[in-house]
Amino acid sequence: MSQQSTAVVLGATGKTGRRVAARLEQQGVEVRRASRGSSPRFDWEDPSTWAPVIDGADAVYMAFAPDLGMPGAPETAARAAELARTLGATRLALLSGRGETEAQRAEAMVAQAFPERTVLRCAFFAQNFDESFLLEPLRAGMLALPVTDVAEPFVDLEDVAEVAVAALTSDAHAGRIYELTGPRSLTFAEAVAEMSGASGRPMRYHPISLEDFAASLAAEGMSTGEIDLLRYLFTEVLDGRNSMVTDGVEQALGRPATDFRDYAARVGSTWAVEATA
Ligand SMILES: NC(=O)c1ccc[n+]([C@@H]2O[C@H](COP(=O)([O-])OP(=O)(O)OC[C@H]3O[C@@H](n4cnc5c(N)ncnc54)[C@H](OP(=O)(O)O)[C@@H]3O)[C@@H](O)[C@H]2O)c1
């Protein structure tokens, strides 16, 4: 990609989008950050907002919200991909999730609309522990989830962002599907123990039923839509089907994936400083 290339980052204020946008800019790519708060605004629920954001872009990073696995998401994502191609984009990186029937249907529909796309089919994000719904319970010292001994190869979003940028700036990744995982599967209890060790804070893990989990989220004021999304995640994705480690990061970047221990060390050192401040 030349210095003058333009990339649109959809979901630019999110966990992956902000990393992708920052890395693209470091490489001299002109970045259009898009979300419902950007100007011009981009809203998945309002297709009339799409063209003004995408028009003229060479590459598109597509992080669908709230989740590519939700009903209707495949059709919407494919429609946006088709528009991007019509408007001249030649590269598209689609963020997706492993083991999700609807997400895999979205991948196929986006591939039909935009055959050169690269799919980033990700494991459960490590950053869910410090940038999402696991943060508050973890900092309070007790994480309770409806998962017992299922292991998950949590993927570091710095790796995901690096793969996305490679796909958006080089033709070498056109048409590829990368299954992106960390190099090691951990249970949630093991992950919490690593976060506790790295931060020096006491943290425990406690498995609970799906119903108790949903009730605790409702008591904290979470919306029904968000609770349904988490119910879906814990029943559809975290049942062991995704426990296997893959070498997708190595295939895409030619180096091993980042271990959860290194992610925990980065986050833990920040939390440890906060605790003594
Ligand atoms: N969490 C996981 O472990 C995991 C694993 C695999 C795949 N995924 C996939 O990751 C995707 C989410 O990516 P992420 O975690 O980077 O994002 P995120 O942190 O959940 O943030 C969502 C982003 O989308 C924007 N957004 C929300 N609603 C929107 C709408 N109606 N129209 C346009 N933009 C909207 C938000 O900005 P505004 O609110 O400002 O609009 C924000 O930039 C989902 O498709 C999910 O399936 C997640």
Short mmCIF file of C-alpha atoms and ligand atoms in Angstrom, two decimals, residues 11-17 35-37 42-44 63-68 95-97 122-125 128, ligand 1:
data_model
loop_
_atom_site.label_atom_id
_atom_site.label_comp_id
_atom_site.label_asym_id
_atom_site.label_seq_id
_atom_site.Cartn_x
_atom_site.Cartn_y
_atom_site.Cartn_z
CA GLY A 11 -15.70 -0.16 15.15
CA ALA A 12 -12.75 2.19 15.58
CA THR A 13 -13.45 2.97 19.24
CA GLY A 14 -13.66 -0.74 20.11
CA LYS A 15 -11.08 -3.15 21.50
CA THR A 16 -9.72 -4.25 18.12
CA GLY A 17 -10.55 -1.19 16.02
CA SER A 35 -18.48 4.32 14.59
CA ARG A 36 -21.82 5.83 15.64
CA GLY A 37 -19.96 8.77 17.19
CA PHE A 42 -21.39 4.98 10.60
CA ASP A 43 -24.28 2.92 11.96
CA TRP A 44 -24.78 -0.76 11.12
CA ALA A 63 -15.57 -5.32 13.28
CA PHE A 64 -19.32 -5.91 13.34
CA ALA A 65 -21.30 -4.80 16.40
CA PRO A 66 -22.68 -6.08 18.62
CA ASP A 67 -21.70 -9.55 17.37
CA LEU A 68 -21.25 -11.21 14.00
CA LEU A 95 -13.23 -9.89 12.40
CA SER A 96 -15.02 -13.14 13.24
CA GLY A 97 -15.34 -15.71 16.03
CA CYS A 122 -10.65 -15.32 16.69
CA ALA A 123 -10.65 -17.18 19.98
CA PHE A 124 -12.05 -15.50 23.12
CA PHE A 125 -10.15 -12.23 23.52
CA ASN A 128 -12.06 -9.32 27.80
N1 LIG B 1 -15.04 -10.63 22.64
C1 LIG B 1 -14.54 -11.73 22.11
O1 LIG B 1 -13.91 -12.54 22.80
C2 LIG B 1 -14.69 -11.96 20.62
C3 LIG B 1 -14.10 -13.09 20.05
C4 LIG B 1 -14.21 -13.27 18.66
C5 LIG B 1 -14.88 -12.33 17.88
N2 LIG B 1 -15.46 -11.24 18.49
C6 LIG B 1 -16.16 -10.26 17.64
O2 LIG B 1 -15.64 -8.98 17.86
C7 LIG B 1 -16.59 -8.01 17.38
C8 LIG B 1 -16.52 -6.80 18.27
O3 LIG B 1 -15.25 -6.20 18.08
P1 LIG B 1 -14.51 -5.38 19.22
O4 LIG B 1 -14.45 -6.24 20.45
O5 LIG B 1 -13.27 -4.84 18.65
O6 LIG B 1 -15.52 -4.19 19.47
P2 LIG B 1 -16.08 -3.65 20.87
O7 LIG B 1 -14.94 -3.39 21.80
O8 LIG B 1 -17.20 -4.54 21.29
O9 LIG B 1 -16.64 -2.24 20.41
C9 LIG B 1 -17.72 -2.13 19.50
C10 LIG B 1 -17.37 -1.11 18.42
O10 LIG B 1 -18.44 -1.05 17.46
C11 LIG B 1 -19.04 0.25 17.50
N3 LIG B 1 -20.48 0.07 17.38
C12 LIG B 1 -21.36 -0.41 18.29
N4 LIG B 1 -22.60 -0.45 17.78
C13 LIG B 1 -22.51 0.03 16.51
C14 LIG B 1 -23.44 0.25 15.45
N5 LIG B 1 -24.76 -0.01 15.61
N6 LIG B 1 -22.99 0.76 14.29
C15 LIG B 1 -21.69 1.06 14.12
N7 LIG B 1 -20.75 0.87 15.06
C16 LIG B 1 -21.16 0.36 16.25
C17 LIG B 1 -18.61 0.86 18.82
O11 LIG B 1 -18.55 2.26 18.76
P3 LIG B 1 -19.83 3.19 19.09
O12 LIG B 1 -20.50 2.60 20.32
O13 LIG B 1 -19.20 4.52 19.33
O14 LIG B 1 -20.70 3.16 17.89
C18 LIG B 1 -17.21 0.29 18.97
O15 LIG B 1 -16.30 1.02 18.18
C19 LIG B 1 -17.94 -8.71 17.35
O16 LIG B 1 -18.37 -8.86 16.01
C20 LIG B 1 -17.65 -10.09 17.95
O17 LIG B 1 -18.38 -11.11 17.31
C21 LIG B 1 -15.37 -11.04 19.82
#
